[in-house]
Coordinates of N, CA, C and O in Angstrom, one line a residue:
M1140 N 1.1 -1.2 -0.1 CA 0.2 0.0 0.0 C 1.2 1.4 0.1 O 1.8 1.4 0.8
T1141 N 0.5 2.0 -0.7 CA 1.4 3.0 -0.5 C 0.5 4.3 0.0 O -0.5 4.7 -0.5
L1142 N 1.7 5.2 0.5 CA 1.2 6.1 1.6 C 1.7 7.6 1.1 O 3.2 7.7 0.8
F1143 N 0.8 8.7 0.9 CA 1.3 10.0 0.8 C 1.1 10.9 2.1 O 0.0 10.7 2.3
Q1144 N 2.0 12.1 2.2 CA 2.0 12.8 3.0 C 2.1 13.8 2.5 O 3.2 13.9 1.8
F1145 N 1.4 14.8 2.4 CA 1.4 16.3 2.3 C 1.9 16.9 2.9 O 0.9 17.2 4.1
D1146 N 2.7 18.0 2.8 CA 2.9 19.3 3.7 C 1.9 20.7 2.8 O 2.9 21.0 1.9
I1147 N 0.8 21.2 3.3 CA 0.5 22.4 3.1 C 1.2 23.1 3.1 O 0.7 24.5 3.1
G1148 N 2.1 23.4 4.3 CA 2.3 24.9 4.7 C 1.5 25.1 5.7 O 0.2 25.5 6.0
D1149 N 2.2 25.8 7.0 CA 1.7 27.0 7.9 C 0.4 27.6 7.3 O -1.0 27.8 7.6
R1150 N 0.8 28.4 6.2 CA -0.2 29.7 5.8 C -1.4 28.7 5.0 O -2.7 29.2 5.3
A1151 N -1.4 27.9 4.2 CA -2.7 27.4 3.7 C -3.5 26.6 4.5 O -4.5 26.6 4.5
R1152 N -2.6 26.0 5.8 CA -3.7 25.2 6.6 C -4.0 26.1 7.7 O -5.7 26.1 7.8
K1153 N -3.6 27.4 8.1 CA -4.5 27.9 8.9 C -6.0 28.8 8.3 O -6.6 29.1 8.6
T1154 N -5.4 29.3 6.9 CA -6.6 29.7 5.8 C -7.8 29.1 5.4 O -8.8 29.2 5.6
G1155 N -7.0 27.4 5.4 CA -8.4 26.3 5.3 C -8.9 26.5 6.6 O -10.0 26.3 6.5
R1156 N -8.4 26.1 7.3 CA -9.4 26.4 8.8 C -10.3 27.4 9.1 O -11.6 27.3 9.6
L1157 N -9.5 28.7 8.8 CA -10.7 29.8 9.4 C -11.9 29.7 7.9 O -13.1 29.3 8.7
I1158 N -11.6 29.6 6.9 CA -12.7 29.0 5.8 C -14.0 27.7 6.4 O -14.7 28.4 6.6
G1159 N -13.3 27.0 7.0 CA -14.1 26.0 7.6 C -14.7 26.3 8.6 O -16.0 26.3 8.8
R1160 N -13.9 27.1 9.7 CA -14.8 27.8 10.7 C -16.2 28.8 10.1 O -17.0 28.9 10.8
V1161 N -15.3 29.4 9.6 CA -16.8 30.1 9.0 C -18.0 29.8 8.1 O -18.8 30.1 8.9
R1162 N -17.5 28.6 7.6 CA -18.9 28.0 6.9 C -19.6 26.9 8.0 O -20.9 27.0 8.1
H1163 N -18.6 26.4 8.9 CA -19.2 25.9 10.0 C -20.5 27.3 10.8 O -21.4 26.1 11.2
E1164 N -19.8 28.2 10.9 CA -20.8 28.6 11.7 C -21.9 29.2 10.9 O -22.7 29.4 11.7
L1165 N -21.6 29.6 10.1 CA -22.8 30.2 9.1 C -24.0 29.1 8.7 O -25.4 29.1 9.0
I1166 N -23.4 27.7 8.9 CA -24.3 26.2 8.8 C -25.3 26.2 10.1 O -26.3 26.0 10.3
R1167 N -24.4 26.3 11.3 CA -24.9 26.4 12.4 C -25.7 27.7 12.7 O -27.4 27.0 13.1
A1168 N -25.6 28.7 11.9 CA -26.6 29.8 12.3 C -28.3 30.1 11.7 O -29.1 29.8 12.1
L1169 N -27.8 29.1 10.6 CA -28.9 28.7 9.5 C -29.8 27.9 10.0 O -31.1 27.5 9.9
S1170 N -29.0 26.3 10.3 CA -29.7 25.6 11.5 C -30.5 26.2 12.4 O -31.8 25.4 12.5
E1171 N -30.1 26.9 13.3 CA -30.8 27.2 14.2 C -31.8 28.5 13.9 O -33.3 27.7 14.3
K1172 N -31.8 29.2 13.0 CA -32.9 29.7 12.3 C -33.9 29.0 11.6 O -35.0 29.3 12.0
R1173 N -33.6 27.9 11.1 CA -34.5 26.9 10.3 C -35.3 26.5 11.6 O -36.6 26.2 11.4
A1174 N -34.5 25.8 12.8 CA -35.2 25.3 13.9 C -36.5 26.3 14.5 O -37.8 26.1 14.9
K1175 N -35.9 27.6 14.6 CA -36.5 28.0 15.2 C -37.9 29.3 14.9 O -39.2 29.2 15.0
E1176 N -37.4 29.9 13.3 CA -38.4 30.8 12.3 C -38.9 29.9 11.1 O -39.1 30.5 10.3
R1177 N -38.0 28.3 10.8 CA -38.6 28.0 9.6 C -37.9 28.8 8.4 O -38.3 28.8 7.1
V1178 N -36.6 29.4 8.6 CA -35.9 30.0 7.3 C -35.3 28.8 6.5 O -34.4 27.7 7.2
T1179 N -35.5 29.0 5.3 CA -35.0 27.9 4.7 C -33.7 28.8 3.3 O -33.9 29.9 3.2
Q1180 N -32.7 28.2 2.8 CA -32.0 28.5 1.6 C -32.8 29.5 0.5 O -32.6 30.8 0.1
Q1181 N -33.5 28.6 0.8 CA -34.7 29.6 -0.4 C -35.3 30.8 -0.2 O -35.5 31.7 -0.9
A1182 N -35.5 30.6 1.2 CA -36.2 32.2 1.7 C -34.7 33.3 1.7 O -35.2 34.6 1.5
L1183 N -33.8 32.8 2.5 CA -32.8 33.8 2.0 C -32.3 34.3 0.7 O -32.1 35.5 0.4
A1184 N -32.6 33.1 -0.2 CA -31.9 33.6 -2.0 C -33.0 34.6 -2.3 O -32.7 35.7 -2.7
E1185 N -34.6 34.5 -1.8 CA -35.4 35.4 -2.1 C -35.2 37.0 -1.1 O -35.1 37.8 -2.4
K1186 N -35.0 36.9 -0.2 CA -34.4 38.2 0.6 C -33.1 38.8 -0.4 O -33.3 40.1 -0.4
L1187 N -32.3 38.2 -0.6 CA -31.3 39.0 -1.4 C -31.3 38.9 -3.0 O -30.6 39.3 -3.3
G1188 N -32.5 38.5 -3.4 CA -32.6 38.4 -4.7 C -31.5 37.8 -5.5 O -31.0 38.1 -6.9
V1189 N -31.1 36.8 -5.4 CA -30.3 35.8 -6.0 C -31.0 34.5 -5.8 O -32.3 33.8 -5.6
H1190 N -30.3 33.3 -6.7 CA -30.9 31.9 -6.8 C -30.4 31.2 -5.6 O -29.6 31.4 -5.0
R1191 N -31.4 30.4 -5.6 CA -31.4 28.9 -4.0 C -29.8 28.6 -4.1 O -29.1 28.5 -3.0
S1192 N -29.5 28.3 -5.4 CA -28.0 27.5 -6.0 C -27.1 27.9 -5.4 O -26.1 27.8 -5.3
L1193 N -27.0 29.5 -5.5 CA -26.0 30.6 -4.9 C -25.5 30.4 -3.7 O -24.9 30.1 -2.8
I1194 N -26.9 30.4 -2.9 CA -26.7 29.7 -1.4 C -26.3 28.7 -1.0 O -25.0 28.5 -0.1
N1195 N -26.7 27.8 -1.7 CA -26.1 26.3 -1.5 C -24.9 26.1 -1.7 O -23.8 25.5 -0.9
R1196 N -24.3 26.3 -2.7 CA -23.1 26.9 -3.6 C -22.1 27.3 -2.4 O -20.8 26.6 -2.1
Q1197 N -22.6 28.4 -1.6 CA -21.9 29.3 -0.9 C -21.7 28.7 0.4 O -20.5 28.4 1.3
L1198 N -22.5 27.7 1.0 CA -22.7 27.2 2.1 C -22.3 25.5 2.1 O -21.2 25.3 3.1
S1199 N -22.0 25.1 1.1 CA -21.3 23.7 0.8 C -19.3 24.1 0.2 O -19.5 23.0 0.6
G1200 N -19.3 25.4 -0.2 CA -17.7 25.7 -0.1 C -17.6 25.2 -1.4 O -16.5 25.6 -1.7
E1201 N -18.7 25.2 -2.6 CA -18.3 25.2 -4.1 C -18.1 26.5 -4.7 O -17.8 26.8 -5.6
T1202 N -17.9 27.6 -3.8 CA -17.8 29.2 -4.4 C -17.1 29.8 -3.3 O -17.7 29.5 -1.9
N1203 N -16.4 31.1 -3.6 CA -16.0 31.2 -2.9 C -16.9 32.3 -1.8 O -17.1 33.1 -2.6
L1204 N -16.5 32.8 -0.4 CA -16.8 33.4 0.6 C -16.1 34.6 0.6 O -15.0 34.8 0.8
T1205 N -17.1 35.7 0.1 CA -16.3 37.4 0.3 C -16.6 37.7 1.6 O -17.8 37.5 2.3
L1206 N -16.3 38.8 1.7 CA -16.9 40.0 3.0 C -17.7 40.1 2.8 O -19.2 40.0 3.3
R1207 N -18.5 40.7 1.6 CA -19.3 41.2 0.8 C -20.7 39.8 1.2 O -22.0 39.8 1.4
S1208 N -20.2 39.1 0.8 CA -21.2 37.7 0.6 C -22.0 37.1 1.9 O -22.9 37.0 2.5
L1209 N -20.6 36.9 3.3 CA -20.9 36.8 4.3 C -21.9 38.0 5.0 O -22.7 37.7 6.0
A1210 N -21.7 39.3 4.4 CA -22.1 40.7 5.0 C -23.7 40.1 5.2 O -24.3 40.4 5.6
D1211 N -24.1 39.8 3.7 CA -25.5 39.6 2.8 C -26.1 38.6 3.5 O -27.4 38.5 3.7
L1212 N -25.2 37.2 3.7 CA -25.9 36.0 4.4 C -26.1 36.9 6.0 O -27.3 36.5 6.4
A1213 N -25.5 37.3 6.4 CA -25.9 37.7 8.1 C -26.7 38.7 8.2 O -28.1 38.3 8.3
W1214 N -27.1 39.4 7.3 CA -28.3 40.7 6.9 C -29.5 39.7 6.4 O -30.6 40.0 7.4
A1215 N -29.2 39.1 5.6 CA -30.9 38.0 4.9 C -31.2 36.7 6.7 O -32.6 37.1 6.5
M1216 N -30.6 36.8 7.3 CA -30.8 35.8 8.5 C -31.1 37.2 9.8 O -31.3 37.0 10.8
D1217 N -31.0 38.0 9.7 CA -31.2 38.9 10.5 C -30.1 38.9 11.8 O -30.8 39.0 13.0
M1218 N -29.2 38.9 11.2 CA -27.9 38.5 12.4 C -26.9 39.5 12.3 O -26.5 40.2 11.2
E1219 N -25.6 39.3 13.0 CA -24.9 40.2 12.8 C -23.4 39.6 13.0 O -23.3 38.8 13.9
L1220 N -22.3 40.1 12.2 CA -21.7 39.3 12.2 C -20.1 39.8 13.2 O -20.5 41.1 13.4
V1221 N -19.1 39.3 13.7 CA -18.3 39.7 14.9 C -17.0 38.6 14.1 O -16.9 37.8 13.8
F1222 N -16.3 39.9 14.2 CA -14.6 39.4 13.7 C -13.7 40.0 14.8 O -13.9 40.6 15.2
E1223 N -12.9 38.9 15.1 CA -11.9 39.1 16.3 C -10.5 38.4 15.5 O -10.6 37.0 15.3
L1224 N -9.4 39.4 15.8 CA -8.3 38.8 15.8 C -7.7 38.5 17.0 O -7.9 39.6 17.8
R1225 N -7.0 37.7 17.2 CA -6.3 37.1 19.1 C -5.0 36.2 18.4 O -4.9 35.4 17.4
E1226 N -4.1 36.2 19.5 CA -3.3 34.9 19.4 C -4.1 33.4 19.8 O -5.2 33.0 19.9
P1227 N -3.4 32.7 18.7 CA -4.2 31.3 18.4 C -3.8 30.3 19.8 O -2.9 30.8 20.6
V1228 N -4.6 29.8 20.1 CA -4.5 28.9 21.5 C -4.1 27.3 20.9 O -4.6 27.1 20.0
R1229 N -3.1 27.2 21.2 CA -2.6 25.5 20.5 C -2.6 24.7 21.9 O -3.0 24.8 23.3
G1230 N -3.5 23.5 21.5 CA -3.4 22.1 22.5 C -3.3 21.2 21.6 O -3.0 21.1 20.3
S1231 N -3.4 20.1 22.5 CA -3.4 18.9 21.5 C -4.4 18.7 20.8 O -5.6 18.9 20.7
G1232 N -4.7 17.5 19.6 CA -5.3 17.7 19.1 C -5.7 18.1 17.5 O -6.5 18.2 17.0
Q1233 N -4.9 19.5 17.4 CA -4.9 20.1 16.4 C -4.2 20.1 15.1 O -3.9 21.0 14.1
N1234 N -3.5 19.0 15.1 CA -2.3 18.3 14.1 C -1.4 19.5 13.7 O -0.9 20.0 12.9
E1235 N -0.8 20.1 15.0 CA 0.0 20.7 14.8 C 1.4 20.2 15.5 O 1.1 19.2 16.1
Q1236 N 2.4 20.3 14.7 CA 3.7 19.6 14.8 C 4.2 19.8 16.3 O 4.3 21.5 16.7
I1237 N 4.2 19.3 17.5 CA 4.6 19.6 18.9 C 6.0 18.9 19.1 O 6.7 17.8 18.6
E1238 N 7.3 19.7 20.0 CA 7.9 19.6 20.3 C 8.6 18.3 21.3 O 7.6 17.7 22.2
T1239 N 9.4 17.1 20.2 CA 9.4 16.3 21.7 C 11.1 16.0 21.5 O 11.6 16.6 21.2
S1240 N 11.0 15.1 22.5 CA 12.7 14.7 22.7 C 13.7 14.6 21.6 O 14.7 14.5 22.0
T1241 N 12.7 13.6 20.5 CA 13.7 13.1 19.6 C 14.0 14.4 18.6 O 14.5 14.1 17.9
V1242 N 13.3 15.5 18.6 CA 13.4 16.5 17.4 C 15.0 16.8 17.5 O 15.2 17.4 16.3
S1243 N 16.0 17.4 18.6 CA 17.1 18.0 18.7 C 18.2 16.9 18.4 O 19.8 16.8 18.6
H1244 N 18.0 15.6 18.4 CA 18.7 14.4 18.9 C 19.2 14.2 17.2 O 18.7 14.5 15.8
A1245 N 20.6 13.4 17.0 CA 20.8 13.2 15.7 C 20.2 11.8 15.0 O 19.7 11.2 16.0
P1246 N 20.3 11.3 14.0 CA 19.3 11.1 13.3 C 20.4 9.5 13.7 O 21.3 9.1 14.3
P1247 N 19.5 8.4 13.8 CA 19.6 6.9 14.1 C 20.9 6.4 13.2 O 21.3 6.8 12.4
K1248 N 21.8 5.8 14.2 CA 23.1 5.2 13.6 C 22.4 3.6 12.7 O 21.8 3.3 12.6
I1249 N 23.3 3.8 11.6 CA 22.9 2.5 10.8 C 23.8 1.7 10.6 O 25.1 1.5 10.5
V1250 N 24.1 0.5 11.5 CA 24.3 -0.8 11.6 C 24.4 -1.9 10.8 O 23.2 -2.3 11.0
N1251 N 25.1 -2.4 9.9 CA 24.6 -3.6 9.1 C 23.5 -3.5 8.3 O 22.8 -4.5 8.3
G1252 N 23.3 -2.5 7.6 CA 22.0 -2.3 6.8 C 21.1 -2.3 7.7 O 19.6 -2.1 7.4
R1253 N 21.1 -2.0 9.0 CA 20.0 -2.0 9.9 C 20.1 -0.8 10.8 O 21.3 -0.2 11.1
R1254 N 19.0 -0.1 11.2 CA 18.8 0.9 12.4 C 18.7 0.6 13.8 O 18.6 -0.5 14.0
G1255 N 19.3 1.3 14.2 CA 19.7 1.1 15.7 C 21.0 0.1 16.3 O 21.6 -0.2 15.6
G1256 N 20.9 -0.5 17.2 CA 22.0 -1.7 17.7 C 21.2 -2.6 18.1 O 21.2 -3.2 18.9
G1257 N 21.4 -3.2 16.7 CA 21.0 -4.6 16.6 C 21.7 -5.7 17.5 O 23.0 -5.3 17.8
S1258 N 21.9 -7.1 17.2 CA 23.0 -7.8 17.9 C 24.6 -7.5 17.6 O 25.4 -8.1 18.5
N1259 N 24.5 -7.2 16.4 CA 25.9 -6.8 16.3 C 26.6 -5.3 16.0 O 27.5 -5.0 15.6
A1260 N 25.5 -4.7 17.1 CA 26.1 -3.6 17.2 C 27.7 -3.1 17.8 O 28.1 -1.9 17.4
N1261 N 27.6 -3.8 18.5 CA 29.2 -3.6 19.4 C 29.5 -4.7 19.5 O 30.9 -4.9 20.1
A1262 N 29.7 -5.5 18.1 CA 30.6 -6.8 17.9 C 31.8 -6.0 17.5 O 32.3 -5.1 16.9
D1263 N 32.9 -7.1 18.0 CA 34.4 -6.8 17.6 C 34.6 -7.7 16.3 O 34.3 -8.8 16.2
P1264 N 34.9 -6.9 15.4 CA 35.5 -7.2 13.9 C 35.9 -8.3 13.7 O 35.8 -9.7 13.0
E1265 N 37.0 -8.6 14.3 CA 37.8 -10.0 15.0 C 37.3 -11.1 15.0 O 37.8 -12.5 14.6
T1266 N 36.3 -10.8 16.1 CA 35.3 -12.4 16.7 C 34.6 -12.4 16.1 O 33.4 -14.0 16.1
N1267 N 33.8 -11.6 15.6 CA 32.5 -12.0 14.5 C 32.9 -11.7 13.1 O 33.0 -10.2 12.8
P1268 N 32.9 -12.5 12.1 CA 33.1 -12.1 10.5 C 32.1 -11.2 9.9 O 32.4 -10.7 8.9
D1269 N 30.8 -11.4 10.4 CA 29.9 -10.7 10.0 C 29.9 -9.0 10.2 O 29.2 -8.1 9.4
T1270 N 30.8 -8.6 10.9 CA 30.9 -7.5 11.2 C 31.4 -7.1 10.5 O 33.1 -6.9 10.4
P1271 N 31.3 -5.7 9.8 CA 31.9 -5.0 9.1 C 33.6 -4.5 9.4 O 33.3 -4.2 10.7
A1272 N 34.5 -4.4 9.3 CA 35.7 -4.0 9.8 C 36.0 -2.2 9.7 O 35.2 -1.6 8.9

């Protein structure tokens, strides 16, 4: 089985997470409005004068959200947008690399084509012919 590991970079990761949180919050707010007031995507679209498919594409991530479209959606739901810029809170489970005790250590030694200290790691070449001189 082939495995791939992609490093998308810190900038792209943080941007993607922000966009995901914004979409999640929009969907949550719309779900609450739908439960309380029976607000639908169609009703939002009619209030904004756009087709329902545009609202659907914005909420599903098929089209980019702009500040204008966010403000329009908030207005259509009779809600207020709040923006906050703050220092990140780091904790476990956020897919961020954390420092470990092995980060600053040298790479492992290769002995007899194997990693680590196998059975021949400290063997004397004169007494063991399999150990390279």
